[in-house]
mmCIF file with all atom_site columns, C-alpha atoms and ligand atoms in Angstrom:
data_model
loop_
_atom_site.group_PDB
_atom_site.id
_atom_site.type_symbol
_atom_site.label_atom_id
_atom_site.label_alt_id
_atom_site.label_comp_id
_atom_site.label_asym_id
_atom_site.label_entity_id
_atom_site.label_seq_id
_atom_site.pdbx_PDB_ins_code
_atom_site.Cartn_x
_atom_site.Cartn_y
_atom_site.Cartn_z
_atom_site.occupancy
_atom_site.B_iso_or_equiv
_atom_site.pdbx_formal_charge
_atom_site.auth_seq_id
_atom_site.auth_comp_id
_atom_site.auth_asym_id
_atom_site.auth_atom_id
_atom_site.pdbx_PDB_model_num
ATOM   1   C  CA  . MET A 1 1   ? -32.294 -110.534 -82.940 1.00 95.00 ? 64  MET A CA  1
ATOM   2   C  CA  . VAL A 1 2   ? -29.322 -110.599 -80.604 1.00 95.00 ? 65  VAL A CA  1
ATOM   3   C  CA  . VAL A 1 3   ? -26.952 -107.616 -80.695 1.00 95.00 ? 66  VAL A CA  1
ATOM   4   C  CA  . PHE A 1 4   ? -23.610 -107.934 -78.931 1.00 93.00 ? 67  PHE A CA  1
ATOM   5   C  CA  . ALA A 1 5   ? -20.103 -106.472 -78.824 1.00 92.00 ? 68  ALA A CA  1
ATOM   6   C  CA  . HIS A 1 6   ? -17.774 -109.458 -79.217 1.00 90.00 ? 69  HIS A CA  1
ATOM   7   C  CA  . PRO A 1 7   ? -18.063 -112.798 -81.001 1.00 87.00 ? 70  PRO A CA  1
ATOM   8   C  CA  . ASP A 1 8   ? -18.527 -114.859 -77.801 1.00 88.00 ? 71  ASP A CA  1
ATOM   9   C  CA  . ASP A 1 9   ? -20.797 -112.463 -75.892 1.00 92.00 ? 72  ASP A CA  1
ATOM   10  C  CA  . ALA A 1 10  ? -24.058 -113.880 -77.161 1.00 91.00 ? 73  ALA A CA  1
ATOM   11  C  CA  . GLU A 1 11  ? -23.084 -117.347 -76.010 1.00 90.00 ? 74  GLU A CA  1
ATOM   12  C  CA  . PHE A 1 12  ? -22.470 -116.125 -72.471 1.00 90.00 ? 75  PHE A CA  1
ATOM   13  C  CA  . GLY A 1 13  ? -25.548 -113.951 -72.322 1.00 89.00 ? 76  GLY A CA  1
ATOM   14  C  CA  . SER A 1 14  ? -28.503 -115.628 -73.921 1.00 95.00 ? 77  SER A CA  1
ATOM   15  C  CA  . SER A 1 15  ? -27.609 -118.692 -75.988 1.00 95.00 ? 78  SER A CA  1
ATOM   16  C  CA  . GLY A 1 16  ? -29.622 -121.102 -73.828 1.00 96.00 ? 79  GLY A CA  1
ATOM   17  C  CA  . THR A 1 17  ? -32.722 -119.033 -74.493 1.00 97.00 ? 80  THR A CA  1
ATOM   18  C  CA  . VAL A 1 18  ? -31.934 -118.576 -78.176 1.00 96.00 ? 81  VAL A CA  1
ATOM   19  C  CA  . ALA A 1 19  ? -31.306 -122.311 -78.605 1.00 96.00 ? 82  ALA A CA  1
ATOM   20  C  CA  . ARG A 1 20  ? -34.758 -122.964 -77.179 1.00 96.00 ? 83  ARG A CA  1
ATOM   21  C  CA  . TRP A 1 21  ? -36.403 -120.470 -79.479 1.00 96.00 ? 84  TRP A CA  1
ATOM   22  C  CA  . ALA A 1 22  ? -34.517 -121.813 -82.494 1.00 95.00 ? 85  ALA A CA  1
ATOM   23  C  CA  . ALA A 1 23  ? -35.577 -125.374 -81.651 1.00 95.00 ? 86  ALA A CA  1
ATOM   24  C  CA  . GLU A 1 24  ? -39.169 -124.130 -81.645 1.00 95.00 ? 87  GLU A CA  1
ATOM   25  C  CA  . GLY A 1 25  ? -38.724 -122.709 -85.143 1.00 96.00 ? 88  GLY A CA  1
ATOM   26  C  CA  . THR A 1 26  ? -37.862 -119.096 -84.361 1.00 95.00 ? 89  THR A CA  1
ATOM   27  C  CA  . GLU A 1 27  ? -35.708 -117.369 -86.927 1.00 95.00 ? 90  GLU A CA  1
ATOM   28  C  CA  . VAL A 1 28  ? -32.608 -115.895 -85.261 1.00 95.00 ? 91  VAL A CA  1
ATOM   29  C  CA  . ALA A 1 29  ? -30.334 -113.032 -86.362 1.00 94.00 ? 92  ALA A CA  1
ATOM   30  C  CA  . TYR A 1 30  ? -27.016 -112.388 -84.614 1.00 94.00 ? 93  TYR A CA  1
ATOM   31  C  CA  . ILE A 1 31  ? -25.531 -108.919 -84.984 1.00 93.00 ? 94  ILE A CA  1
ATOM   32  C  CA  . CYS A 1 32  ? -21.910 -108.795 -83.819 1.00 91.00 ? 95  CYS A CA  1
ATOM   33  C  CA  . VAL A 1 33  ? -20.755 -105.207 -83.592 1.00 87.00 ? 96  VAL A CA  1
ATOM   34  C  CA  . THR A 1 34  ? -16.983 -105.678 -83.488 1.00 83.00 ? 97  THR A CA  1
ATOM   35  C  CA  . ASP A 1 35  ? -14.801 -108.061 -85.414 1.00 77.00 ? 98  ASP A CA  1
ATOM   36  C  CA  . GLY A 1 36  ? -13.238 -109.492 -82.262 1.00 71.00 ? 99  GLY A CA  1
ATOM   37  C  CA  . SER A 1 37  ? -9.825  -108.327 -83.390 1.00 66.00 ? 100 SER A CA  1
ATOM   38  C  CA  . ALA A 1 38  ? -8.761  -107.135 -79.933 1.00 67.00 ? 101 ALA A CA  1
ATOM   39  C  CA  . GLY A 1 39  ? -9.637  -110.432 -78.299 1.00 64.00 ? 102 GLY A CA  1
ATOM   40  C  CA  . SER A 1 40  ? -6.104  -111.677 -77.818 1.00 62.00 ? 103 SER A CA  1
ATOM   41  C  CA  . ASN A 1 41  ? -3.192  -110.861 -75.530 1.00 63.00 ? 104 ASN A CA  1
ATOM   42  C  CA  . GLU A 1 42  ? -0.843  -113.204 -77.367 1.00 64.00 ? 105 GLU A CA  1
ATOM   43  C  CA  . PRO A 1 43  ? 2.373   -111.446 -78.376 1.00 62.00 ? 106 PRO A CA  1
ATOM   44  C  CA  . GLY A 1 44  ? 2.664   -111.411 -82.142 1.00 56.00 ? 107 GLY A CA  1
ATOM   45  C  CA  . VAL A 1 45  ? -1.050  -111.617 -82.809 1.00 51.00 ? 108 VAL A CA  1
ATOM   46  C  CA  . VAL A 1 46  ? -1.972  -108.457 -84.622 1.00 50.00 ? 109 VAL A CA  1
ATOM   47  C  CA  . ARG A 1 47  ? -5.422  -107.083 -85.091 1.00 53.00 ? 110 ARG A CA  1
ATOM   48  C  CA  . ALA A 1 48  ? -5.394  -107.320 -88.854 1.00 51.00 ? 111 ALA A CA  1
ATOM   49  C  CA  . GLU A 1 49  ? -4.928  -111.071 -88.689 1.00 48.00 ? 112 GLU A CA  1
ATOM   50  C  CA  . LEU A 1 50  ? -7.907  -111.516 -86.428 1.00 44.00 ? 113 LEU A CA  1
ATOM   51  C  CA  . ALA A 1 51  ? -10.172 -109.023 -88.099 1.00 52.00 ? 114 ALA A CA  1
ATOM   52  C  CA  . LYS A 1 52  ? -12.464 -110.241 -90.805 1.00 48.00 ? 115 LYS A CA  1
ATOM   53  C  CA  . LEU A 1 53  ? -15.863 -109.027 -91.898 1.00 44.00 ? 116 LEU A CA  1
ATOM   54  C  CA  . ARG A 1 54  ? -17.813 -105.835 -91.865 1.00 48.00 ? 117 ARG A CA  1
ATOM   55  C  CA  . GLU A 1 55  ? -14.971 -103.438 -91.199 1.00 48.00 ? 118 GLU A CA  1
ATOM   56  C  CA  . GLU A 1 56  ? -16.616 -100.756 -93.260 1.00 45.00 ? 119 GLU A CA  1
ATOM   57  C  CA  . GLU A 1 57  ? -19.739 -100.841 -91.179 1.00 49.00 ? 120 GLU A CA  1
ATOM   58  C  CA  . GLN A 1 58  ? -17.822 -100.869 -87.927 1.00 51.00 ? 121 GLN A CA  1
ATOM   59  C  CA  . ARG A 1 59  ? -16.126 -97.663  -88.868 1.00 45.00 ? 122 ARG A CA  1
ATOM   60  C  CA  . ALA A 1 60  ? -19.433 -96.134  -89.780 1.00 45.00 ? 123 ALA A CA  1
ATOM   61  C  CA  . ASP A 1 61  ? -21.783 -94.886  -87.168 1.00 88.00 ? 124 ASP A CA  1
ATOM   62  C  CA  . LEU A 1 62  ? -22.695 -97.705  -84.812 1.00 90.00 ? 125 LEU A CA  1
ATOM   63  C  CA  . ARG A 1 63  ? -26.237 -96.588  -84.237 1.00 93.00 ? 126 ARG A CA  1
ATOM   64  C  CA  . ARG A 1 64  ? -26.906 -96.360  -87.944 1.00 94.00 ? 127 ARG A CA  1
ATOM   65  C  CA  . ALA A 1 65  ? -25.457 -99.804  -88.545 1.00 92.00 ? 128 ALA A CA  1
ATOM   66  C  CA  . ILE A 1 66  ? -27.596 -101.396 -85.838 1.00 95.00 ? 129 ILE A CA  1
ATOM   67  C  CA  . THR A 1 67  ? -30.648 -99.444  -86.988 1.00 96.00 ? 130 THR A CA  1
ATOM   68  C  CA  . ARG A 1 68  ? -30.146 -100.795 -90.488 1.00 95.00 ? 131 ARG A CA  1
ATOM   69  C  CA  . GLU A 1 69  ? -30.162 -104.382 -89.182 1.00 96.00 ? 132 GLU A CA  1
ATOM   70  C  CA  . VAL A 1 70  ? -33.224 -103.781 -87.023 1.00 97.00 ? 133 VAL A CA  1
ATOM   71  C  CA  . ARG A 1 71  ? -35.096 -102.317 -89.975 1.00 97.00 ? 134 ARG A CA  1
ATOM   72  C  CA  . ARG A 1 72  ? -33.915 -105.206 -92.155 1.00 96.00 ? 135 ARG A CA  1
ATOM   73  C  CA  . PHE A 1 73  ? -34.857 -108.067 -89.808 1.00 96.00 ? 136 PHE A CA  1
ATOM   74  C  CA  . ARG A 1 74  ? -37.775 -106.372 -87.969 1.00 97.00 ? 137 ARG A CA  1
ATOM   75  C  CA  . PRO A 1 75  ? -37.349 -108.598 -84.906 1.00 96.00 ? 138 PRO A CA  1
ATOM   76  C  CA  . ASP A 1 76  ? -40.108 -109.612 -82.490 1.00 95.00 ? 139 ASP A CA  1
ATOM   77  C  CA  . VAL A 1 77  ? -37.550 -109.585 -79.673 1.00 97.00 ? 140 VAL A CA  1
ATOM   78  C  CA  . MET A 1 78  ? -34.247 -107.735 -79.543 1.00 98.00 ? 141 MET A CA  1
ATOM   79  C  CA  . ILE A 1 79  ? -31.696 -108.893 -76.947 1.00 98.00 ? 142 ILE A CA  1
ATOM   80  C  CA  . VAL A 1 80  ? -29.082 -106.251 -76.110 1.00 98.00 ? 143 VAL A CA  1
ATOM   81  C  CA  . PRO A 1 81  ? -26.248 -105.812 -73.592 1.00 96.00 ? 144 PRO A CA  1
ATOM   82  C  CA  . ASP A 1 82  ? -26.862 -104.004 -70.307 1.00 96.00 ? 145 ASP A CA  1
ATOM   83  C  CA  . PRO A 1 83  ? -25.920 -100.326 -70.814 1.00 95.00 ? 146 PRO A CA  1
ATOM   84  C  CA  . GLN A 1 84  ? -25.624 -99.785  -67.055 1.00 95.00 ? 147 GLN A CA  1
ATOM   85  C  CA  . ARG A 1 85  ? -23.427 -102.637 -65.882 1.00 94.00 ? 148 ARG A CA  1
ATOM   86  C  CA  . TYR A 1 86  ? -19.994 -101.477 -64.720 1.00 96.00 ? 149 TYR A CA  1
ATOM   87  C  CA  . TRP A 1 87  ? -18.989 -104.450 -62.530 1.00 94.00 ? 150 TRP A CA  1
ATOM   88  C  CA  . ASP A 1 88  ? -20.322 -107.607 -60.941 1.00 90.00 ? 151 ASP A CA  1
ATOM   89  C  CA  . ASP A 1 89  ? -21.640 -107.788 -57.387 1.00 89.00 ? 152 ASP A CA  1
ATOM   90  C  CA  . SER A 1 90  ? -18.640 -109.749 -56.146 1.00 89.00 ? 153 SER A CA  1
ATOM   91  C  CA  . ARG A 1 91  ? -16.307 -106.958 -57.346 1.00 93.00 ? 154 ARG A CA  1
ATOM   92  C  CA  . SER A 1 92  ? -14.159 -109.524 -59.112 1.00 91.00 ? 155 SER A CA  1
ATOM   93  C  CA  . TYR A 1 93  ? -14.927 -108.340 -62.634 1.00 90.00 ? 156 TYR A CA  1
ATOM   94  C  CA  . ILE A 1 94  ? -15.111 -104.948 -64.328 1.00 95.00 ? 157 ILE A CA  1
ATOM   95  C  CA  . ASN A 1 95  ? -17.426 -105.112 -67.305 1.00 94.00 ? 158 ASN A CA  1
ATOM   96  C  CA  . HIS A 1 96  ? -15.835 -104.483 -70.700 1.00 93.00 ? 159 HIS A CA  1
ATOM   97  C  CA  . SER A 1 97  ? -16.715 -100.972 -71.835 1.00 91.00 ? 160 SER A CA  1
ATOM   98  C  CA  . ASP A 1 98  ? -17.592 -102.287 -75.325 1.00 90.00 ? 161 ASP A CA  1
ATOM   99  C  CA  . HIS A 1 99  ? -20.535 -104.163 -73.790 1.00 93.00 ? 162 HIS A CA  1
ATOM   100 C  CA  . ARG A 1 100 ? -21.863 -100.965 -72.256 1.00 92.00 ? 163 ARG A CA  1
ATOM   101 C  CA  . ALA A 1 101 ? -21.218 -98.951  -75.419 1.00 91.00 ? 164 ALA A CA  1
ATOM   102 C  CA  . VAL A 1 102 ? -23.210 -101.417 -77.525 1.00 93.00 ? 165 VAL A CA  1
ATOM   103 C  CA  . GLY A 1 103 ? -25.964 -101.455 -74.908 1.00 94.00 ? 166 GLY A CA  1
ATOM   104 C  CA  . GLN A 1 104 ? -26.150 -97.678  -75.001 1.00 92.00 ? 167 GLN A CA  1
ATOM   105 C  CA  . ALA A 1 105 ? -26.228 -97.626  -78.787 1.00 93.00 ? 168 ALA A CA  1
ATOM   106 C  CA  . CYS A 1 106 ? -29.021 -100.217 -78.780 1.00 95.00 ? 169 CYS A CA  1
ATOM   107 C  CA  . MET A 1 107 ? -31.097 -98.081  -76.424 1.00 95.00 ? 170 MET A CA  1
ATOM   108 C  CA  . ALA A 1 108 ? -30.805 -95.206  -78.879 1.00 93.00 ? 171 ALA A CA  1
ATOM   109 C  CA  . VAL A 1 109 ? -31.714 -97.580  -81.700 1.00 95.00 ? 172 VAL A CA  1
ATOM   110 C  CA  . ALA A 1 110 ? -34.823 -98.675  -79.791 1.00 96.00 ? 173 ALA A CA  1
ATOM   111 C  CA  . ASN A 1 111 ? -35.780 -95.049  -79.358 1.00 95.00 ? 174 ASN A CA  1
ATOM   112 C  CA  . PRO A 1 112 ? -35.632 -93.020  -81.522 1.00 94.00 ? 175 PRO A CA  1
ATOM   113 C  CA  . ASP A 1 113 ? -33.456 -94.422  -84.336 1.00 94.00 ? 176 ASP A CA  1
ATOM   114 C  CA  . SER A 1 114 ? -35.229 -97.493  -85.651 1.00 96.00 ? 177 SER A CA  1
ATOM   115 C  CA  . SER A 1 115 ? -38.754 -96.110  -85.496 1.00 96.00 ? 178 SER A CA  1
ATOM   116 C  CA  . THR A 1 116 ? -38.254 -92.502  -86.528 1.00 96.00 ? 179 THR A CA  1
ATOM   117 C  CA  . ARG A 1 117 ? -38.310 -91.579  -90.179 1.00 95.00 ? 180 ARG A CA  1
ATOM   118 C  CA  . PRO A 1 118 ? -36.012 -88.533  -90.034 1.00 94.00 ? 181 PRO A CA  1
ATOM   119 C  CA  . MET A 1 119 ? -33.268 -90.520  -88.280 1.00 93.00 ? 182 MET A CA  1
ATOM   120 C  CA  . PHE A 1 120 ? -30.652 -91.626  -90.837 1.00 93.00 ? 183 PHE A CA  1
ATOM   121 C  CA  . PRO A 1 121 ? -32.604 -90.629  -93.949 1.00 95.00 ? 184 PRO A CA  1
ATOM   122 C  CA  . GLU A 1 122 ? -29.957 -92.410  -96.025 1.00 96.00 ? 185 GLU A CA  1
ATOM   123 C  CA  . LEU A 1 123 ? -31.419 -95.699  -94.762 1.00 96.00 ? 186 LEU A CA  1
ATOM   124 C  CA  . LEU A 1 124 ? -34.687 -94.809  -96.458 1.00 97.00 ? 187 LEU A CA  1
ATOM   125 C  CA  . ASP A 1 125 ? -32.739 -94.473  -99.691 1.00 96.00 ? 188 ASP A CA  1
ATOM   126 C  CA  . GLU A 1 126 ? -31.430 -98.002  -99.108 1.00 96.00 ? 189 GLU A CA  1
ATOM   127 C  CA  . GLY A 1 127 ? -35.028 -99.191  -98.739 1.00 97.00 ? 190 GLY A CA  1
ATOM   128 C  CA  . PHE A 1 128 ? -35.097 -99.629  -94.949 1.00 97.00 ? 191 PHE A CA  1
ATOM   129 C  CA  . GLU A 1 129 ? -38.368 -98.282  -93.619 1.00 97.00 ? 192 GLU A CA  1
ATOM   130 C  CA  . PRO A 1 130 ? -38.814 -97.385  -89.918 1.00 98.00 ? 193 PRO A CA  1
ATOM   131 C  CA  . PHE A 1 131 ? -39.623 -100.209 -87.513 1.00 97.00 ? 194 PHE A CA  1
ATOM   132 C  CA  . GLU A 1 132 ? -40.884 -100.015 -83.953 1.00 97.00 ? 195 GLU A CA  1
ATOM   133 C  CA  . ILE A 1 133 ? -39.324 -102.626 -81.668 1.00 96.00 ? 196 ILE A CA  1
ATOM   134 C  CA  . ARG A 1 134 ? -41.855 -104.391 -79.465 1.00 96.00 ? 197 ARG A CA  1
ATOM   135 C  CA  . TYR A 1 135 ? -39.784 -106.361 -76.962 1.00 97.00 ? 198 TYR A CA  1
ATOM   136 C  CA  . LEU A 1 136 ? -36.317 -105.427 -75.722 1.00 98.00 ? 199 LEU A CA  1
ATOM   137 C  CA  . TRP A 1 137 ? -34.570 -107.914 -73.433 1.00 98.00 ? 200 TRP A CA  1
ATOM   138 C  CA  . ILE A 1 138 ? -31.402 -107.322 -71.401 1.00 98.00 ? 201 ILE A CA  1
ATOM   139 C  CA  . PRO A 1 139 ? -29.609 -110.349 -69.935 1.00 97.00 ? 202 PRO A CA  1
ATOM   140 C  CA  . ALA A 1 140 ? -29.470 -109.995 -66.143 1.00 95.00 ? 203 ALA A CA  1
ATOM   141 C  CA  . TRP A 1 141 ? -26.361 -111.693 -64.862 1.00 86.00 ? 204 TRP A CA  1
ATOM   142 C  CA  . GLU A 1 142 ? -27.301 -110.992 -61.277 1.00 87.00 ? 205 GLU A CA  1
ATOM   143 C  CA  . GLY A 1 143 ? -29.708 -108.878 -59.272 1.00 88.00 ? 206 GLY A CA  1
ATOM   144 C  CA  . ASP A 1 144 ? -33.354 -108.428 -60.109 1.00 92.00 ? 207 ASP A CA  1
ATOM   145 C  CA  . ALA A 1 145 ? -34.962 -109.791 -63.243 1.00 96.00 ? 208 ALA A CA  1
ATOM   146 C  CA  . ASP A 1 146 ? -38.531 -110.098 -64.452 1.00 97.00 ? 209 ASP A CA  1
ATOM   147 C  CA  . THR A 1 147 ? -38.199 -112.925 -66.952 1.00 97.00 ? 210 THR A CA  1
ATOM   148 C  CA  . PHE A 1 148 ? -36.584 -116.325 -66.400 1.00 97.00 ? 211 PHE A CA  1
ATOM   149 C  CA  . VAL A 1 149 ? -36.122 -118.804 -69.230 1.00 97.00 ? 212 VAL A CA  1
ATOM   150 C  CA  . ASP A 1 150 ? -35.692 -122.465 -68.366 1.00 98.00 ? 213 ASP A CA  1
ATOM   151 C  CA  . ILE A 1 151 ? -32.500 -123.554 -70.161 1.00 97.00 ? 214 ILE A CA  1
ATOM   152 C  CA  . THR A 1 152 ? -32.220 -126.995 -68.570 1.00 97.00 ? 215 THR A CA  1
ATOM   153 C  CA  . GLU A 1 153 ? -32.720 -128.575 -71.992 1.00 97.00 ? 216 GLU A CA  1
ATOM   154 C  CA  . THR A 1 154 ? -30.250 -126.311 -73.786 1.00 97.00 ? 217 THR A CA  1
ATOM   155 C  CA  . ILE A 1 155 ? -27.453 -125.672 -71.287 1.00 97.00 ? 218 ILE A CA  1
ATOM   156 C  CA  . ASP A 1 156 ? -25.259 -128.334 -72.882 1.00 96.00 ? 219 ASP A CA  1
ATOM   157 C  CA  . ARG A 1 157 ? -25.589 -126.572 -76.226 1.00 95.00 ? 220 ARG A CA  1
ATOM   158 C  CA  . LYS A 1 158 ? -24.770 -123.263 -74.577 1.00 95.00 ? 221 LYS A CA  1
ATOM   159 C  CA  . ILE A 1 159 ? -21.539 -124.721 -73.171 1.00 93.00 ? 222 ILE A CA  1
ATOM   160 C  CA  . GLU A 1 160 ? -20.762 -126.407 -76.479 1.00 92.00 ? 223 GLU A CA  1
ATOM   161 C  CA  . ALA A 1 161 ? -21.241 -123.070 -78.272 1.00 91.00 ? 224 ALA A CA  1
ATOM   162 C  CA  . LEU A 1 162 ? -18.907 -121.310 -75.847 1.00 90.00 ? 225 LEU A CA  1
ATOM   163 C  CA  . ARG A 1 163 ? -16.273 -123.990 -76.295 1.00 89.00 ? 226 ARG A CA  1
ATOM   164 C  CA  . CYS A 1 164 ? -16.264 -123.163 -80.021 1.00 88.00 ? 227 CYS A CA  1
ATOM   165 C  CA  . HIS A 1 165 ? -14.654 -119.816 -79.121 1.00 87.00 ? 228 HIS A CA  1
ATOM   166 C  CA  . LYS A 1 166 ? -11.341 -121.554 -78.517 1.00 84.00 ? 229 LYS A CA  1
ATOM   167 C  CA  . SER A 1 167 ? -9.252  -118.382 -78.696 1.00 81.00 ? 230 SER A CA  1
ATOM   168 C  CA  . GLN A 1 168 ? -11.272 -116.900 -75.846 1.00 81.00 ? 231 GLN A CA  1
ATOM   169 C  CA  . VAL A 1 169 ? -12.173 -119.712 -73.488 1.00 82.00 ? 232 VAL A CA  1
ATOM   170 C  CA  . GLY A 1 170 ? -9.212  -122.033 -74.130 1.00 80.00 ? 233 GLY A CA  1
ATOM   171 C  CA  . ASP A 1 171 ? -9.026  -124.574 -71.320 1.00 80.00 ? 234 ASP A CA  1
ATOM   172 C  CA  . GLU A 1 172 ? -10.966 -122.424 -68.890 1.00 82.00 ? 235 GLU A CA  1
ATOM   173 C  CA  . PRO A 1 173 ? -13.612 -124.285 -66.878 1.00 86.00 ? 236 PRO A CA  1
ATOM   174 C  CA  . VAL A 1 174 ? -16.526 -122.698 -68.733 1.00 86.00 ? 237 VAL A CA  1
ATOM   175 C  CA  . ASP A 1 175 ? -18.758 -125.627 -67.798 1.00 91.00 ? 238 ASP A CA  1
ATOM   176 C  CA  . GLU A 1 176 ? -18.400 -124.754 -64.128 1.00 93.00 ? 239 GLU A CA  1
ATOM   177 C  CA  . TRP A 1 177 ? -18.967 -121.030 -64.610 1.00 90.00 ? 240 TRP A CA  1
ATOM   178 C  CA  . ILE A 1 178 ? -21.994 -121.488 -66.791 1.00 93.00 ? 241 ILE A CA  1
ATOM   179 C  CA  . ARG A 1 179 ? -23.645 -124.170 -64.689 1.00 96.00 ? 242 ARG A CA  1
ATOM   180 C  CA  . LYS A 1 180 ? -23.035 -122.257 -61.466 1.00 95.00 ? 243 LYS A CA  1
ATOM   181 C  CA  . ARG A 1 181 ? -24.495 -119.024 -62.847 1.00 94.00 ? 244 ARG A CA  1
ATOM   182 C  CA  . ALA A 1 182 ? -27.467 -120.699 -64.502 1.00 96.00 ? 245 ALA A CA  1
ATOM   183 C  CA  . LYS A 1 183 ? -28.184 -122.644 -61.305 1.00 97.00 ? 246 LYS A CA  1
ATOM   184 C  CA  . GLU A 1 184 ? -28.118 -119.439 -59.246 1.00 95.00 ? 247 GLU A CA  1
ATOM   185 C  CA  . ARG A 1 185 ? -30.465 -117.700 -61.647 1.00 95.00 ? 248 ARG A CA  1
ATOM   186 C  CA  . GLY A 1 186 ? -32.885 -120.613 -61.700 1.00 96.00 ? 249 GLY A CA  1
ATOM   187 C  CA  . ALA A 1 187 ? -32.887 -121.383 -57.962 1.00 94.00 ? 250 ALA A CA  1
ATOM   188 C  CA  . ALA A 1 188 ? -35.566 -118.950 -56.792 1.00 87.00 ? 251 ALA A CA  1
ATOM   189 C  CA  . GLN A 1 189 ? -37.786 -119.962 -59.718 1.00 94.00 ? 252 GLN A CA  1
ATOM   190 C  CA  . GLY A 1 190 ? -37.634 -123.682 -59.058 1.00 96.00 ? 253 GLY A CA  1
ATOM   191 C  CA  . LEU A 1 191 ? -35.725 -124.231 -62.298 1.00 97.00 ? 254 LEU A CA  1
ATOM   192 C  CA  . GLU A 1 192 ? -32.616 -126.344 -62.551 1.00 98.00 ? 255 GLU A CA  1
ATOM   193 C  CA  . TYR A 1 193 ? -30.896 -123.934 -64.959 1.00 98.00 ? 256 TYR A CA  1
ATOM   194 C  CA  . ALA A 1 194 ? -32.097 -120.533 -66.156 1.00 98.00 ? 257 ALA A CA  1
ATOM   195 C  CA  . GLU A 1 195 ? -31.135 -117.396 -67.997 1.00 97.00 ? 258 GLU A CA  1
ATOM   196 C  CA  . SER A 1 196 ? -32.745 -114.231 -66.724 1.00 97.00 ? 259 SER A CA  1
ATOM   197 C  CA  . PHE A 1 197 ? -33.627 -110.935 -68.300 1.00 98.00 ? 260 PHE A CA  1
ATOM   198 C  CA  . ARG A 1 198 ? -34.917 -107.444 -67.631 1.00 98.00 ? 261 ARG A CA  1
ATOM   199 C  CA  . THR A 1 199 ? -37.496 -106.853 -70.309 1.00 98.00 ? 262 THR A CA  1
ATOM   200 C  CA  . PHE A 1 200 ? -39.258 -103.927 -71.916 1.00 97.00 ? 263 PHE A CA  1
ATOM   201 C  CA  . ARG A 1 201 ? -42.517 -103.920 -73.820 1.00 97.00 ? 264 ARG A CA  1
ATOM   202 C  CA  . LEU A 1 202 ? -42.250 -100.909 -76.084 1.00 95.00 ? 265 LEU A CA  1
ATOM   203 C  CA  . ARG A 1 203 ? -45.449 -101.235 -78.070 1.00 91.00 ? 266 ARG A CA  1
ATOM   204 C  CA  . GLU A 1 204 ? -48.736 -103.090 -77.918 1.00 86.00 ? 267 GLU A CA  1
ATOM   205 C  CA  . ASP A 1 205 ? -49.420 -106.150 -80.046 1.00 73.00 ? 268 ASP A CA  1
ATOM   206 C  CA  . ASP A 1 206 ? -50.667 -105.483 -83.533 1.00 66.00 ? 269 ASP A CA  1
HETATM 207 ZN ZN1 . ZN  B 2 .   ? -17.390 -109.307 -74.722 1.00 81.34 ? 450 ZN  B ZN1 1
#
């Protein structure tokens, strides 16, 4: 299960890894927290025109909404945004606060919301029993990481997926960005292209 703030975030963060897992038969759930309606600076584009699904849930408590999806899908691995990232090392980018907000909510979902019965008792009424997340992965754009996934085979699909977000990437040289970053992350591991993660193991295997 991949939880993210904006419609294109998952492509940037972990799509090379997810494409690999999907090719190996892993079932994948994407949980997009916002409707992407603020993702345009074009004059005349109003939020209502861009907004589409799940507005009700977005207005509702974010932690409850994510908890519901975790209890529904009961994922083996949950990939969430970094709740601590304020900027990049080169000081050329300030991280969008939505990414951090979703990361923080996901941490609360991991503990205590998804696993604790008294949290959101209304979810029990909807039939969603508690679930204890085993693996939590946070994409590491830079700096230290403990897990590197070889995405050499899937980087083209990652770029292709990003290009589908035409309103966001337009004619930007996403190929260059993605290849450069994935090359940097893979270099120390002897991999041509990699995505890297900081991972948690929150419970033992059954
Ligand atoms: Zn985003």
